[in-house]
mmCIF file of C-alpha atoms in Angstrom:
data_model
loop_
_atom_site.group_PDB
_atom_site.id
_atom_site.type_symbol
_atom_site.label_atom_id
_atom_site.label_comp_id
_atom_site.label_asym_id
_atom_site.label_seq_id
_atom_site.Cartn_x
_atom_site.Cartn_y
_atom_site.Cartn_z
ATOM 1 C CA MET J 209 -53.557 -58.608 38.538
ATOM 2 C CA VAL J 210 -57.193 -57.416 38.607
ATOM 3 C CA LEU J 211 -58.216 -54.773 41.119
ATOM 4 C CA SER J 212 -61.329 -55.245 43.262
ATOM 5 C CA SER J 213 -63.222 -52.739 41.108
ATOM 6 C CA GLY J 214 -62.648 -54.952 38.083
ATOM 7 C CA PHE J 215 -59.980 -52.733 36.499
ATOM 8 C CA ARG J 216 -56.627 -54.215 35.589
ATOM 9 C CA HIS J 217 -53.507 -52.970 37.354
ATOM 10 C CA PRO J 218 -51.777 -50.125 35.420
ATOM 11 C CA VAL J 219 -48.457 -52.012 35.401
ATOM 12 C CA GLU J 220 -50.113 -54.995 33.750
ATOM 13 C CA VAL J 221 -51.741 -52.725 31.165
ATOM 14 C CA GLY J 222 -48.379 -51.108 30.435
ATOM 15 C CA GLN J 223 -46.763 -54.523 30.059
ATOM 16 C CA SER J 224 -49.399 -55.565 27.520
ATOM 17 C CA LEU J 225 -48.978 -52.389 25.477
ATOM 18 C CA TYR J 226 -45.202 -52.595 25.578
ATOM 19 C CA GLY J 227 -45.320 -56.246 24.471
ATOM 20 C CA ALA J 228 -46.848 -55.220 21.141
ATOM 21 C CA THR J 229 -44.141 -52.589 20.666
ATOM 22 C CA VAL J 230 -41.425 -55.174 21.304
ATOM 23 C CA GLU J 231 -42.862 -57.572 18.742
ATOM 24 C CA ASN J 232 -43.222 -54.865 16.095
ATOM 25 C CA ARG J 233 -39.706 -53.549 16.650
ATOM 26 C CA ALA J 234 -38.187 -57.028 16.518
ATOM 27 C CA ALA J 235 -40.068 -57.704 13.268
ATOM 28 C CA VAL J 236 -38.649 -54.541 11.680
ATOM 29 C CA VAL J 237 -35.091 -55.431 12.727
ATOM 30 C CA ASP J 238 -35.511 -58.981 11.407
ATOM 31 C CA HIS J 239 -37.057 -57.779 8.144
ATOM 32 C CA PHE J 240 -34.077 -55.572 7.349
ATOM 33 C CA ALA J 241 -31.617 -58.168 8.724
ATOM 34 C CA VAL J 242 -29.883 -55.493 10.771
ATOM 35 C CA THR J 243 -27.116 -56.492 13.160
ATOM 36 C CA GLY J 244 -24.436 -54.551 14.983
ATOM 37 C CA HIS J 245 -24.198 -51.960 17.710
ATOM 38 C CA ARG J 246 -27.119 -50.290 19.443
ATOM 39 C CA THR J 247 -26.343 -46.596 19.858
ATOM 40 C CA TYR J 248 -28.359 -43.767 21.435
ATOM 41 C CA VAL J 249 -27.614 -40.584 19.507
ATOM 42 C CA PRO J 250 -28.526 -37.086 20.763
ATOM 43 C CA THR J 251 -30.068 -35.071 17.947
ATOM 44 C CA GLY J 252 -30.371 -31.657 19.570
ATOM 45 C CA GLU J 253 -33.725 -31.012 17.880
ATOM 46 C CA ARG J 254 -35.222 -30.399 21.352
ATOM 47 C CA PRO J 255 -33.565 -29.997 24.759
ATOM 48 C CA VAL J 256 -34.052 -33.765 25.221
ATOM 49 C CA ASP J 257 -34.119 -35.690 21.962
ATOM 50 C CA ALA J 258 -32.343 -38.751 20.615
ATOM 51 C CA ARG J 259 -32.552 -41.601 18.125
ATOM 52 C CA LEU J 260 -31.652 -45.262 18.517
ATOM 53 C CA TYR J 261 -29.215 -46.219 15.753
ATOM 54 C CA VAL J 262 -29.171 -49.986 15.153
ATOM 55 C CA GLY J 263 -26.597 -51.612 12.920
ATOM 56 C CA GLY J 264 -23.359 -49.695 13.340
ATOM 57 C CA THR J 265 -19.931 -51.330 13.485
ATOM 58 C CA MET J 266 -16.472 -50.170 14.544
ATOM 59 C CA ASP J 267 -15.624 -49.297 10.914
ATOM 60 C CA GLN J 268 -19.026 -47.721 10.270
ATOM 61 C CA PRO J 269 -19.332 -44.483 12.258
ATOM 62 C CA VAL J 270 -22.718 -43.267 13.418
ATOM 63 C CA PRO J 271 -24.061 -40.804 10.833
ATOM 64 C CA PRO J 272 -24.619 -37.165 11.814
ATOM 65 C CA ALA J 273 -27.824 -36.547 13.749
ATOM 66 C CA GLU J 274 -29.427 -34.681 10.847
ATOM 67 C CA LYS J 275 -29.284 -37.897 8.759
ATOM 68 C CA LEU J 276 -31.128 -40.002 11.335
ATOM 69 C CA ASP J 277 -34.659 -38.691 10.742
ATOM 70 C CA SER J 278 -35.708 -41.634 8.538
ATOM 71 C CA LEU J 279 -36.227 -45.262 9.508
ATOM 72 C CA VAL J 280 -33.686 -46.812 7.122
ATOM 73 C CA VAL J 281 -30.206 -45.308 7.016
ATOM 74 C CA GLY J 282 -27.355 -46.107 4.642
ATOM 75 C CA SER J 283 -27.125 -48.155 1.471
ATOM 76 C CA ASP J 284 -28.338 -51.675 0.724
ATOM 77 C CA ASP J 285 -24.967 -53.244 1.547
ATOM 78 C CA ARG J 286 -24.544 -51.259 4.797
ATOM 79 C CA ARG J 287 -28.079 -50.784 5.999
ATOM 80 C CA ALA J 288 -28.951 -49.564 9.480
ATOM 81 C CA LEU J 289 -32.078 -48.419 11.294
ATOM 82 C CA SER J 290 -32.857 -45.177 13.097
ATOM 83 C CA LEU J 291 -35.658 -45.600 15.639
ATOM 84 C CA VAL J 292 -37.430 -43.390 18.148
ATOM 85 C CA PRO J 293 -36.174 -44.698 21.523
ATOM 86 C CA THR J 294 -38.676 -46.169 23.953
ATOM 87 C CA GLY J 295 -37.228 -44.003 26.719
ATOM 88 C CA ARG J 296 -37.265 -40.660 24.920
ATOM 89 C CA GLY J 297 -40.509 -39.511 26.515
ATOM 90 C CA LEU J 298 -39.377 -40.767 29.916
ATOM 91 C CA ALA J 299 -36.164 -38.758 29.635
ATOM 92 C CA ARG J 300 -38.097 -35.650 28.614
ATOM 93 C CA ASP J 301 -40.461 -35.886 31.569
ATOM 94 C CA PHE J 302 -37.818 -36.780 34.159
ATOM 95 C CA GLU J 303 -37.252 -34.467 37.109
ATOM 96 C CA PRO J 304 -34.636 -33.121 37.572
ATOM 97 C CA ALA J 305 -34.348 -32.380 33.861
ATOM 98 C CA VAL J 306 -31.681 -34.432 32.094
ATOM 99 C CA THR J 307 -30.154 -31.220 30.760
ATOM 100 C CA ASP J 308 -29.755 -29.965 34.356
ATOM 101 C CA LEU J 309 -27.896 -33.012 35.698
ATOM 102 C CA PRO J 310 -24.389 -32.444 37.135
ATOM 103 C CA ASP J 311 -21.555 -32.411 34.603
ATOM 104 C CA GLU J 312 -19.939 -35.556 36.039
ATOM 105 C CA ASP J 313 -20.293 -39.193 34.974
ATOM 106 C CA ARG J 314 -21.083 -40.799 38.307
ATOM 107 C CA ALA J 315 -23.645 -38.166 39.336
ATOM 108 C CA VAL J 316 -25.479 -38.476 36.007
ATOM 109 C CA VAL J 317 -25.652 -42.270 36.222
ATOM 110 C CA GLN J 318 -26.777 -42.242 39.858
ATOM 111 C CA ALA J 319 -29.540 -39.745 39.071
ATOM 112 C CA LEU J 320 -30.783 -41.876 36.173
ATOM 113 C CA LEU J 321 -30.716 -45.060 38.278
ATOM 114 C CA GLU J 322 -32.797 -43.318 40.938
ATOM 115 C CA GLY J 323 -35.166 -42.323 38.163
ATOM 116 C CA VAL J 324 -35.536 -45.986 37.156
ATOM 117 C CA THR J 325 -36.502 -47.150 40.661
ATOM 118 C CA ASP J 326 -37.937 -44.128 42.468
ATOM 119 C CA TYR J 327 -39.385 -41.824 39.802
ATOM 120 C CA TYR J 328 -40.736 -44.317 37.252
ATOM 121 C CA GLU J 329 -40.620 -47.593 39.247
ATOM 122 C CA LEU J 330 -39.373 -49.476 36.187
ATOM 123 C CA ALA J 331 -37.377 -51.915 38.333
ATOM 124 C CA GLU J 332 -37.196 -53.082 41.924
ATOM 125 C CA SER J 333 -33.505 -52.306 42.311
ATOM 126 C CA THR J 334 -30.521 -50.974 40.390
ATOM 127 C CA GLY J 335 -26.857 -50.537 41.136
ATOM 128 C CA LEU J 336 -23.802 -48.902 39.622
ATOM 129 C CA GLU J 337 -21.252 -51.658 39.054
ATOM 130 C CA ARG J 338 -18.372 -49.804 37.442
ATOM 131 C CA ILE J 339 -17.231 -46.700 35.586
ATOM 132 C CA ALA J 340 -13.934 -47.214 33.785
ATOM 133 C CA ASP J 341 -11.747 -45.840 31.027
ATOM 134 C CA LEU J 342 -11.013 -48.541 28.443
ATOM 135 C CA ASP J 343 -7.741 -49.580 26.874
ATOM 136 C CA VAL J 344 -9.115 -48.236 23.611
ATOM 137 C CA ALA J 345 -8.143 -44.569 23.461
ATOM 138 C CA ASP J 346 -10.733 -42.062 24.647
ATOM 139 C CA ARG J 347 -13.409 -44.624 25.486
ATOM 140 C CA ARG J 348 -15.370 -44.888 28.732
ATOM 141 C CA ARG J 349 -17.811 -47.549 29.904
ATOM 142 C CA VAL J 350 -20.483 -47.602 32.589
ATOM 143 C CA THR J 351 -21.987 -50.889 33.784
ATOM 144 C CA VAL J 352 -25.180 -51.007 35.845
ATOM 145 C CA ARG J 353 -27.138 -53.863 37.423
ATOM 146 C CA VAL J 354 -30.937 -54.148 37.167
ATOM 147 C CA ARG J 355 -33.276 -56.525 39.018
ATOM 148 C CA GLY J 356 -37.047 -56.932 39.001
ATOM 149 C CA GLU J 357 -38.081 -55.070 35.862
ATOM 150 C CA THR J 358 -41.753 -54.051 36.019
ATOM 151 C CA VAL J 359 -42.212 -53.461 32.277
ATOM 152 C CA GLY J 360 -40.530 -55.675 29.737
ATOM 153 C CA ASP J 361 -37.282 -57.557 30.024
ATOM 154 C CA ALA J 362 -34.064 -55.565 30.424
ATOM 155 C CA GLY J 363 -32.443 -57.903 27.887
ATOM 156 C CA GLU J 364 -34.787 -56.814 25.083
ATOM 157 C CA LEU J 365 -33.816 -54.325 22.412
ATOM 158 C CA ASP J 366 -34.412 -50.784 23.670
ATOM 159 C CA ASN J 367 -36.319 -51.884 26.778
ATOM 160 C CA PRO J 368 -37.578 -49.000 28.961
ATOM 161 C CA VAL J 369 -34.749 -49.192 31.538
ATOM 162 C CA GLN J 370 -31.947 -49.400 28.994
ATOM 163 C CA SER J 371 -33.564 -46.786 26.783
ATOM 164 C CA PHE J 372 -34.186 -44.252 29.553
ATOM 165 C CA ILE J 373 -30.593 -44.503 30.771
ATOM 166 C CA GLY J 374 -29.204 -44.519 27.222
ATOM 167 C CA VAL J 375 -31.133 -41.432 26.146
ATOM 168 C CA GLY J 376 -30.359 -39.671 29.427
ATOM 169 C CA LEU J 377 -26.633 -40.326 29.091
ATOM 170 C CA ALA J 378 -26.579 -39.352 25.413
ATOM 171 C CA VAL J 379 -28.222 -36.000 26.120
ATOM 172 C CA ALA J 380 -26.272 -35.304 29.326
ATOM 173 C CA MET J 381 -22.912 -36.221 27.769
ATOM 174 C CA GLY J 382 -23.728 -34.741 24.370
ATOM 175 C CA THR J 383 -22.365 -37.753 22.486
ATOM 176 C CA PRO J 384 -23.566 -41.104 21.058
ATOM 177 C CA ILE J 385 -23.836 -43.883 23.662
ATOM 178 C CA GLU J 386 -23.433 -47.545 22.658
ATOM 179 C CA SER J 387 -25.302 -50.030 24.833
ATOM 180 C CA GLU J 388 -25.288 -53.791 25.408
ATOM 181 C CA SER J 389 -27.055 -56.108 27.838
ATOM 182 C CA THR J 390 -26.221 -59.444 29.454
ATOM 183 C CA VAL J 391 -28.157 -61.567 31.931
ATOM 184 C CA ARG J 392 -26.511 -63.606 34.675
ATOM 185 C CA GLN J 393 -27.472 -64.876 38.118
ATOM 186 C CA GLY J 394 -30.955 -63.403 37.996
ATOM 187 C CA ALA J 395 -29.846 -59.867 37.145
ATOM 188 C CA THR J 396 -29.453 -57.861 33.950
ATOM 189 C CA TYR J 397 -26.225 -55.955 33.399
ATOM 190 C CA LEU J 398 -26.397 -52.981 31.055
ATOM 191 C CA SER J 399 -23.252 -51.390 29.675
ATOM 192 C CA PHE J 400 -23.050 -47.918 28.163
ATOM 193 C CA GLU J 401 -19.938 -46.824 26.286
ATOM 194 C CA TRP J 402 -18.903 -43.578 24.617
ATOM 195 C CA ASN J 403 -16.031 -41.520 23.229
ATOM 196 C CA THR J 404 -14.579 -38.842 25.461
ATOM 197 C CA ASN J 405 -12.132 -37.280 22.995
ATOM 198 C CA ASP J 406 -14.485 -34.440 22.038
ATOM 199 C CA ASP J 407 -15.260 -33.500 25.638
ATOM 200 C CA ALA J 408 -13.342 -32.135 28.547
ATOM 201 C CA PRO J 409 -12.205 -34.937 30.884
ATOM 202 C CA ARG J 410 -14.944 -36.039 33.270
ATOM 203 C CA SER J 411 -14.396 -37.516 36.697
ATOM 204 C CA THR J 412 -14.873 -41.279 37.088
ATOM 205 C CA GLU J 413 -14.548 -41.296 40.880
#
């Protein structure tokens, strides 16, 4: 879209800039042949700070936050990446502050979803699908629905919507948050999963 003054629409400019970031990030992941979980890890270096840990598995725990300050983590046979999340700055600038969100799962998720649509206008609509405790001990999963992304594709690695919610949850819950995405029937479904065994029980109603 080109405005009448000849300037390009800010959303289109943002899309172009983000496209380069996506290509570079995908190239890094491919170069190091990293596969596995995508996990947002709070580092505590600032009130709102986190890293995206790419490459973990169920038998390979996420390293402590203090070991995630370099790009490549681990040994050659168990290599992973530690990236600055796309949504870190968004989470820092969000009002109300992520660190001031209510200490309850549903309220945190709802606030972040409103941030996606109303505060940052990253998508046309979002919805909370489900919050559930899993059969695996001390695990909880949140699933949200996203339609009409304005920047990027919600199925991409660390896209702005997924990253903002992932960082926000990681900081608010004070624990690493694994995230996955699936696309079906014209909508993207993002899941966020974490351990609850180190925290006091949180309401899921």
